[in-house]
PDB file of C-alpha atoms in Angstrom:
ATOM      1  CA  ASP A 122       0.016   0.064  -0.120  1.00 63.00           C
ATOM      2  CA  ALA A 123       2.662   2.241  -0.676  1.00 65.00           C
ATOM      3  CA  MET A 124       1.564   5.717  -1.501  1.00 92.00           C
ATOM      4  CA  VAL A 125       4.753   7.691  -2.866  1.00 96.00           C
ATOM      5  CA  ILE A 126       6.982   5.448  -4.881  1.00 96.00           C
ATOM      6  CA  GLN A 127      10.388   6.047  -5.883  1.00 97.00           C
ATOM      7  CA  ASN A 128      12.715   4.343  -8.339  1.00 94.00           C
ATOM      8  CA  PRO A 129      15.177   3.288  -8.317  1.00 95.00           C
ATOM      9  CA  ARG A 130      16.005   3.441  -4.414  1.00 96.00           C
ATOM     10  CA  TYR A 131      20.001   3.743  -5.456  1.00 97.00           C
ATOM     11  CA  GLN A 132      21.101   5.161  -8.472  1.00 97.00           C
ATOM     12  CA  VAL A 133      25.037   5.185  -9.361  1.00 97.00           C
ATOM     13  CA  THR A 134      25.970   7.563 -12.383  1.00 95.00           C
ATOM     14  CA  GLN A 135      29.192   8.722 -13.691  1.00 96.00           C
ATOM     15  CA  PHE A 136      30.084  12.569 -13.808  1.00 96.00           C
ATOM     16  CA  GLY A 137      28.341  14.097 -16.760  1.00 96.00           C
ATOM     17  CA  LYS A 138      26.154  11.194 -17.721  1.00 97.00           C
ATOM     18  CA  PRO A 139      22.437  11.871 -17.678  1.00 96.00           C
ATOM     19  CA  VAL A 140      20.303  10.285 -15.249  1.00 97.00           C
ATOM     20  CA  THR A 141      16.264  10.169 -14.564  1.00 97.00           C
ATOM     21  CA  LEU A 142      14.490   9.367 -11.356  1.00 97.00           C
ATOM     22  CA  SER A 143      11.152   8.405 -11.335  1.00 97.00           C
ATOM     23  CA  CYS A 144       8.064   9.005  -8.834  1.00 98.00           C
ATOM     24  CA  SER A 145       4.731   7.753  -9.067  1.00 97.00           C
ATOM     25  CA  GLN A 146       1.948   8.419  -6.480  1.00 96.00           C
ATOM     26  CA  THR A 147      -1.343   6.225  -5.835  1.00 94.00           C
ATOM     27  CA  LEU A 148      -2.820   9.207  -3.819  1.00 91.00           C
ATOM     28  CA  ASN A 149      -4.280  10.887  -6.832  1.00 91.00           C
ATOM     29  CA  HIS A 150      -2.719  14.226  -5.519  1.00 92.00           C
ATOM     30  CA  ASN A 151      -2.416  17.455  -7.706  1.00 92.00           C
ATOM     31  CA  VAL A 152       0.744  18.538  -6.383  1.00 94.00           C
ATOM     32  CA  MET A 153       3.873  16.821  -6.788  1.00 95.00           C
ATOM     33  CA  TYR A 154       7.259  17.965  -5.710  1.00 96.00           C
ATOM     34  CA  TRP A 155      10.823  17.255  -6.051  1.00 97.00           C
ATOM     35  CA  TYR A 156      13.487  17.825  -3.206  1.00 97.00           C
ATOM     36  CA  GLN A 157      17.325  17.462  -2.626  1.00 97.00           C
ATOM     37  CA  GLN A 158      18.619  16.589   0.645  1.00 97.00           C
ATOM     38  CA  LYS A 159      22.106  16.272   1.590  1.00 96.00           C
ATOM     39  CA  SER A 160      23.562  14.884   4.371  1.00 92.00           C
ATOM     40  CA  SER A 161      22.424  16.495   7.540  1.00 90.00           C
ATOM     41  CA  GLN A 162      20.333  19.378   5.967  1.00 94.00           C
ATOM     42  CA  ALA A 163      16.673  19.881   5.254  1.00 95.00           C
ATOM     43  CA  PRO A 164      15.259  19.057   2.199  1.00 96.00           C
ATOM     44  CA  LYS A 165      15.738  21.846  -0.407  1.00 95.00           C
ATOM     45  CA  LEU A 166      12.872  22.526  -2.862  1.00 95.00           C
ATOM     46  CA  LEU A 167      13.811  22.098  -6.567  1.00 97.00           C
ATOM     47  CA  PHE A 168      10.595  22.461  -8.160  1.00 94.00           C
ATOM     48  CA  HIS A 169       6.868  21.481  -8.067  1.00 94.00           C
ATOM     49  CA  TYR A 170       3.834  21.078 -10.179  1.00 95.00           C
ATOM     50  CA  TYR A 171       0.303  22.185  -9.216  1.00 92.00           C
ATOM     51  CA  ASP A 172      -1.425  19.819 -11.871  1.00 91.00           C
ATOM     52  CA  LYS A 173       0.621  20.520 -15.136  1.00 92.00           C
ATOM     53  CA  ASP A 174       1.906  23.962 -14.049  1.00 93.00           C
ATOM     54  CA  PHE A 175       5.390  23.653 -13.358  1.00 94.00           C
ATOM     55  CA  ASN A 176       6.933  25.949 -10.816  1.00 93.00           C
ATOM     56  CA  ASN A 177      10.804  26.169 -10.567  1.00 94.00           C
ATOM     57  CA  GLU A 178      12.373  27.464  -7.422  1.00 93.00           C
ATOM     58  CA  ALA A 179      14.656  30.337  -8.378  1.00 93.00           C
ATOM     59  CA  ASP A 180      17.978  29.097  -7.255  1.00 93.00           C
ATOM     60  CA  THR A 181      17.436  25.316  -8.930  1.00 96.00           C
ATOM     61  CA  PRO A 182      20.259  24.747 -11.457  1.00 95.00           C
ATOM     62  CA  ASP A 183      19.458  24.332 -15.190  1.00 94.00           C
ATOM     63  CA  ASN A 184      21.010  21.129 -15.062  1.00 95.00           C
ATOM     64  CA  PHE A 185      17.765  19.851 -13.460  1.00 97.00           C
ATOM     65  CA  GLN A 186      14.680  19.519 -15.658  1.00 96.00           C
ATOM     66  CA  SER A 187      11.555  17.977 -14.604  1.00 96.00           C
ATOM     67  CA  ARG A 188       8.638  15.992 -16.662  1.00 96.00           C
ATOM     68  CA  ARG A 189       4.868  15.331 -15.076  1.00 96.00           C
ATOM     69  CA  PRO A 190       3.294  13.426 -18.214  1.00 96.00           C
ATOM     70  CA  ASN A 191      -0.024  12.449 -16.155  1.00 94.00           C
ATOM     71  CA  THR A 192      -1.321  12.854 -12.517  1.00 94.00           C
ATOM     72  CA  SER A 193       0.547   9.861 -11.148  1.00 95.00           C
ATOM     73  CA  PHE A 194       4.086  10.336 -12.352  1.00 97.00           C
ATOM     74  CA  CYS A 195       6.812  12.918 -12.250  1.00 97.00           C
ATOM     75  CA  PHE A 196      10.344  12.599 -13.497  1.00 97.00           C
ATOM     76  CA  LEU A 197      13.671  14.266 -12.493  1.00 97.00           C
ATOM     77  CA  ASP A 198      16.207  14.493 -15.107  1.00 97.00           C
ATOM     78  CA  ILE A 199      19.801  15.534 -14.101  1.00 97.00           C
ATOM     79  CA  ARG A 200      21.440  16.380 -17.527  1.00 96.00           C
ATOM     80  CA  SER A 201      24.937  16.539 -16.609  1.00 96.00           C
ATOM     81  CA  PRO A 202      25.496  15.190 -13.002  1.00 97.00           C
ATOM     82  CA  GLY A 203      28.362  16.880 -11.077  1.00 96.00           C
ATOM     83  CA  LEU A 204      29.894  15.604  -7.927  1.00 96.00           C
ATOM     84  CA  GLY A 205      28.002  18.182  -5.902  1.00 95.00           C
ATOM     85  CA  ASP A 206      24.668  16.656  -7.016  1.00 97.00           C
ATOM     86  CA  ALA A 207      25.196  13.312  -5.144  1.00 97.00           C
ATOM     87  CA  ALA A 208      22.365  13.520  -2.891  1.00 97.00           C
ATOM     88  CA  MET A 209      19.149  11.816  -1.680  1.00 97.00           C
ATOM     89  CA  TYR A 210      16.144  12.977  -4.049  1.00 98.00           C
ATOM     90  CA  LEU A 211      13.086  13.124  -2.474  1.00 98.00           C
ATOM     91  CA  CYS A 212       9.460  13.025  -4.123  1.00 97.00           C
ATOM     92  CA  ALA A 213       6.380  14.417  -2.404  1.00 96.00           C
ATOM     93  CA  THR A 214       2.831  14.728  -2.968  1.00 95.00           C
ATOM     94  CA  ALA A 215       0.109  16.963  -1.516  1.00 92.00           C
ATOM     95  CA  GLY A 216      -3.645  17.297  -2.324  1.00 86.00           C
ATOM     96  CA  GLY A 217      -7.108  16.224  -1.312  1.00 74.00           C
ATOM     97  CA  PRO A 218      -8.651  17.034   1.824  1.00 70.00           C
ATOM     98  CA  SER A 219      -5.311  17.947   3.658  1.00 70.00           C
ATOM     99  CA  ALA A 220      -3.958  19.877   0.865  1.00 77.00           C
ATOM    100  CA  ASP A 221      -1.189  21.268   3.206  1.00 82.00           C
ATOM    101  CA  THR A 222       0.358  17.715   4.036  1.00 89.00           C
ATOM    102  CA  GLN A 223       2.941  16.761   2.165  1.00 93.00           C
ATOM    103  CA  TYR A 224       3.658  12.951   1.863  1.00 94.00           C
ATOM    104  CA  PHE A 225       7.251  11.933   0.744  1.00 96.00           C
ATOM    105  CA  GLY A 226       8.653   8.914  -0.935  1.00 96.00           C
ATOM    106  CA  PRO A 227      11.275   6.797   0.253  1.00 96.00           C
ATOM    107  CA  GLY A 228      13.966   8.663  -1.685  1.00 97.00           C
ATOM    108  CA  THR A 229      16.594   8.065  -4.271  1.00 97.00           C
ATOM    109  CA  ARG A 230      20.182   8.101  -3.353  1.00 97.00           C
ATOM    110  CA  LEU A 231      22.295   9.180  -6.019  1.00 97.00           C
ATOM    111  CA  THR A 232      25.855   8.375  -6.086  1.00 97.00           C
ATOM    112  CA  VAL A 233      28.276  10.503  -8.940  1.00 97.00           C
ATOM    113  CA  LEU A 234      31.323   9.088  -9.620  1.00 95.00           C
TER     114      LEU A 234
ATOM    115  CA  GLN B 103      10.977  36.622   7.114  1.00 55.00           C
ATOM    116  CA  GLN B 104      10.448  33.034   5.264  1.00 66.00           C
ATOM    117  CA  GLN B 105      12.996  31.177   7.768  1.00 90.00           C
ATOM    118  CA  VAL B 106      11.992  28.647  10.541  1.00 96.00           C
ATOM    119  CA  LYS B 107      14.659  28.548  13.311  1.00 97.00           C
ATOM    120  CA  GLN B 108      14.980  25.053  14.833  1.00 97.00           C
ATOM    121  CA  SER B 109      16.873  24.318  18.127  1.00 96.00           C
ATOM    122  CA  PRO B 110      18.665  22.329  19.211  1.00 97.00           C
ATOM    123  CA  GLN B 111      20.798  21.024  16.371  1.00 97.00           C
ATOM    124  CA  SER B 112      21.271  17.799  18.254  1.00 97.00           C
ATOM    125  CA  LEU B 113      19.574  16.205  21.382  1.00 97.00           C
ATOM    126  CA  ILE B 114      20.491  13.500  23.356  1.00 98.00           C
ATOM    127  CA  VAL B 115      18.259  11.973  25.876  1.00 98.00           C
ATOM    128  CA  GLN B 116      17.972   8.537  28.219  1.00 98.00           C
ATOM    129  CA  LYS B 117      14.963   6.389  27.517  1.00 97.00           C
ATOM    130  CA  GLY B 118      11.824   7.227  29.380  1.00 97.00           C
ATOM    131  CA  GLY B 119      12.882  11.037  29.231  1.00 97.00           C
ATOM    132  CA  ILE B 120      11.115  14.031  27.764  1.00 98.00           C
ATOM    133  CA  SER B 121      12.584  15.276  24.179  1.00 98.00           C
ATOM    134  CA  ILE B 122      11.831  18.788  23.443  1.00 98.00           C
ATOM    135  CA  ILE B 123      12.562  20.560  20.242  1.00 98.00           C
ATOM    136  CA  ASN B 124      11.700  24.154  19.473  1.00 98.00           C
ATOM    137  CA  CYS B 125      10.977  26.169  16.548  1.00 98.00           C
ATOM    138  CA  ALA B 126      10.307  29.800  15.742  1.00 97.00           C
ATOM    139  CA  TYR B 127       9.135  31.535  13.010  1.00 96.00           C
ATOM    140  CA  GLU B 128       8.589  35.419  11.959  1.00 93.00           C
ATOM    141  CA  ASN B 129       6.051  35.221   9.169  1.00 92.00           C
ATOM    142  CA  THR B 130       2.547  35.571  10.651  1.00 91.00           C
ATOM    143  CA  ALA B 131       1.090  34.464   7.622  1.00 90.00           C
ATOM    144  CA  PHE B 132       2.054  30.890   8.424  1.00 92.00           C
ATOM    145  CA  ASP B 133      -0.867  28.863   9.378  1.00 91.00           C
ATOM    146  CA  TYR B 134       0.065  25.228   9.151  1.00 93.00           C
ATOM    147  CA  PHE B 135       2.953  23.769  11.291  1.00 95.00           C
ATOM    148  CA  PRO B 136       4.062  20.030  10.757  1.00 95.00           C
ATOM    149  CA  TRP B 137       6.582  17.990  12.383  1.00 97.00           C
ATOM    150  CA  TYR B 138       8.572  15.240  10.185  1.00 97.00           C
ATOM    151  CA  GLN B 139      10.258  12.549  11.473  1.00 98.00           C
ATOM    152  CA  GLN B 140      13.024  10.974   9.142  1.00 97.00           C
ATOM    153  CA  PHE B 141      14.989   7.897   9.725  1.00 96.00           C
ATOM    154  CA  PRO B 142      18.480   7.257   8.151  1.00 93.00           C
ATOM    155  CA  GLY B 143      18.238   6.314   4.318  1.00 91.00           C
ATOM    156  CA  LYS B 144      14.186   7.111   4.434  1.00 93.00           C
ATOM    157  CA  GLY B 145      12.093  10.079   3.196  1.00 95.00           C
ATOM    158  CA  PRO B 146      10.488  12.358   5.994  1.00 96.00           C
ATOM    159  CA  ALA B 147       7.401  11.262   7.497  1.00 95.00           C
ATOM    160  CA  LEU B 148       4.443  13.280   8.963  1.00 94.00           C
ATOM    161  CA  LEU B 149       4.440  12.948  12.505  1.00 96.00           C
ATOM    162  CA  ILE B 150       2.062  15.601  13.650  1.00 95.00           C
ATOM    163  CA  ALA B 151       0.578  18.950  12.755  1.00 94.00           C
ATOM    164  CA  ILE B 152      -0.965  21.973  14.338  1.00 94.00           C
ATOM    165  CA  ARG B 153      -2.799  25.253  12.984  1.00 92.00           C
ATOM    166  CA  PRO B 154      -2.774  28.153  15.000  1.00 90.00           C
ATOM    167  CA  ASP B 155      -6.458  28.061  16.322  1.00 91.00           C
ATOM    168  CA  VAL B 156      -5.457  25.578  19.042  1.00 92.00           C
ATOM    169  CA  SER B 157      -2.509  26.005  21.550  1.00 94.00           C
ATOM    170  CA  GLU B 158      -1.622  22.176  21.921  1.00 96.00           C
ATOM    171  CA  LYS B 159      -2.308  19.057  20.063  1.00 96.00           C
ATOM    172  CA  LYS B 160      -1.611  15.709  21.457  1.00 96.00           C
ATOM    173  CA  GLU B 161      -1.055  12.127  19.599  1.00 95.00           C
ATOM    174  CA  GLY B 162      -0.060   9.356  21.811  1.00 96.00           C
ATOM    175  CA  ARG B 163       3.447  10.315  23.060  1.00 97.00           C
ATOM    176  CA  PHE B 164       3.925  13.262  21.022  1.00 97.00           C
ATOM    177  CA  THR B 165       2.667  16.762  21.827  1.00 97.00           C
ATOM    178  CA  ILE B 166       2.853  19.944  19.913  1.00 97.00           C
ATOM    179  CA  SER B 167       2.803  23.227  21.838  1.00 96.00           C
ATOM    180  CA  PHE B 168       1.919  26.358  19.942  1.00 96.00           C
ATOM    181  CA  ASN B 169       2.230  30.018  21.295  1.00 95.00           C
ATOM    182  CA  LYS B 170       1.007  32.361  18.494  1.00 93.00           C
ATOM    183  CA  SER B 171       2.044  35.667  20.219  1.00 94.00           C
ATOM    184  CA  ALA B 172       5.638  34.402  20.676  1.00 95.00           C
ATOM    185  CA  LYS B 173       5.631  32.757  17.020  1.00 95.00           C
ATOM    186  CA  GLN B 174       7.076  29.582  18.488  1.00 97.00           C
ATOM    187  CA  PHE B 175       5.891  25.820  18.506  1.00 97.00           C
ATOM    188  CA  SER B 176       7.655  23.017  20.144  1.00 98.00           C
ATOM    189  CA  LEU B 177       7.609  19.260  19.885  1.00 98.00           C
ATOM    190  CA  HIS B 178       7.697  17.248  23.206  1.00 98.00           C
ATOM    191  CA  ILE B 179       8.409  13.332  23.096  1.00 98.00           C
ATOM    192  CA  MET B 180       7.128  11.983  26.370  1.00 98.00           C
ATOM    193  CA  ASP B 181       8.595   8.351  27.491  1.00 98.00           C
ATOM    194  CA  SER B 182      11.282   8.665  24.593  1.00 98.00           C
ATOM    195  CA  GLN B 183      12.459   5.405  23.187  1.00 98.00           C
ATOM    196  CA  PRO B 184      15.272   4.302  21.574  1.00 97.00           C
ATOM    197  CA  GLY B 185      13.151   3.671  18.322  1.00 97.00           C
ATOM    198  CA  ASP B 186      12.396   7.729  18.398  1.00 98.00           C
ATOM    199  CA  SER B 187      16.075   8.040  17.337  1.00 98.00           C
ATOM    200  CA  ALA B 188      15.882  10.007  14.223  1.00 98.00           C
ATOM    201  CA  THR B 189      16.037  13.667  12.763  1.00 98.00           C
ATOM    202  CA  TYR B 190      13.051  15.604  13.379  1.00 98.00           C
ATOM    203  CA  PHE B 191      12.222  18.696  11.028  1.00 98.00           C
ATOM    204  CA  CYS B 192       9.658  21.480  12.102  1.00 97.00           C
ATOM    205  CA  ALA B 193       8.015  23.178   9.018  1.00 96.00           C
ATOM    206  CA  ALA B 194       5.336  25.982   8.503  1.00 95.00           C
ATOM    207  CA  SER B 195       3.194  26.894   5.358  1.00 92.00           C
ATOM    208  CA  LYS B 196       0.824  29.626   4.724  1.00 87.00           C
ATOM    209  CA  GLY B 197      -2.348  29.169   3.379  1.00 73.00           C
ATOM    210  CA  GLY B 198      -2.731  29.327  -0.604  1.00 67.00           C
ATOM    211  CA  SER B 199       0.874  28.381  -0.731  1.00 71.00           C
ATOM    212  CA  GLU B 200       2.072  24.690  -1.921  1.00 77.00           C
ATOM    213  CA  LYS B 201       5.379  25.247   0.045  1.00 89.00           C
ATOM    214  CA  LEU B 202       6.996  24.004   2.997  1.00 93.00           C
ATOM    215  CA  VAL B 203       9.677  26.280   5.001  1.00 94.00           C
ATOM    216  CA  PHE B 204      11.597  23.675   7.110  1.00 96.00           C
ATOM    217  CA  GLY B 205      13.819  24.075   9.772  1.00 96.00           C
ATOM    218  CA  LYS B 206      17.493  22.781   9.910  1.00 96.00           C
ATOM    219  CA  GLY B 207      16.641  19.654  11.585  1.00 97.00           C
ATOM    220  CA  THR B 208      17.184  18.010  15.389  1.00 98.00           C
ATOM    221  CA  LYS B 209      18.986  14.931  15.581  1.00 98.00           C
ATOM    222  CA  LEU B 210      17.522  13.048  18.528  1.00 98.00           C
ATOM    223  CA  THR B 211      19.501  10.010  20.119  1.00 98.00           C
ATOM    224  CA  VAL B 212      17.743   8.059  22.985  1.00 98.00           C
ATOM    225  CA  ASN B 213      19.793   6.155  24.663  1.00 96.00           C
ATOM    226  CA  PRO B 214      18.821   2.944  26.223  1.00 93.00           C
TER     227      PRO B 214
END
């Protein structure tokens, strides 16, 4: 009964090699988020979708892109990963009666070699 | 004005003791204050949340105390257990915004 699913859980890529992380949800929430979390830090919002409307944070590098083909799925594309992009990437959703509450997935741990 | 300040950064408590984590905010437009619990290698999970119309909310061993005039809110964990050892994040958001503003987190260690 997982509600926010992230795949893969662990991803290893090489410096500069594009990588795609995926998120799916069974909650039918209209808002989906991507966060980057580095060790001992709070999650940092990269961008979010309100339905199909894309909202990019001002300090999110151009290297990060996102796609949301439908309500259930959202993808994070890192076009040219650098060593500094190694982190946990968290997907979250919000919507329904408790629209303020964000529900997080288990995260994808990205390693850049 | 968008910040949420969380303290302490780390906390060590003996089993059975009370853990207290504090957060302060500046933006009076904030109207939703959740606490998230995160275990190593996992995503944050909502623990408990409060709105400014109440001063306290309790769920099991977890209580949020909210002081609107002081713009502060705190998490109290009663009878702390080793299984409570995790990082706790407070957060805040304002109505109509989809975004959460997180505190920097508190690493709680409960010793057996």
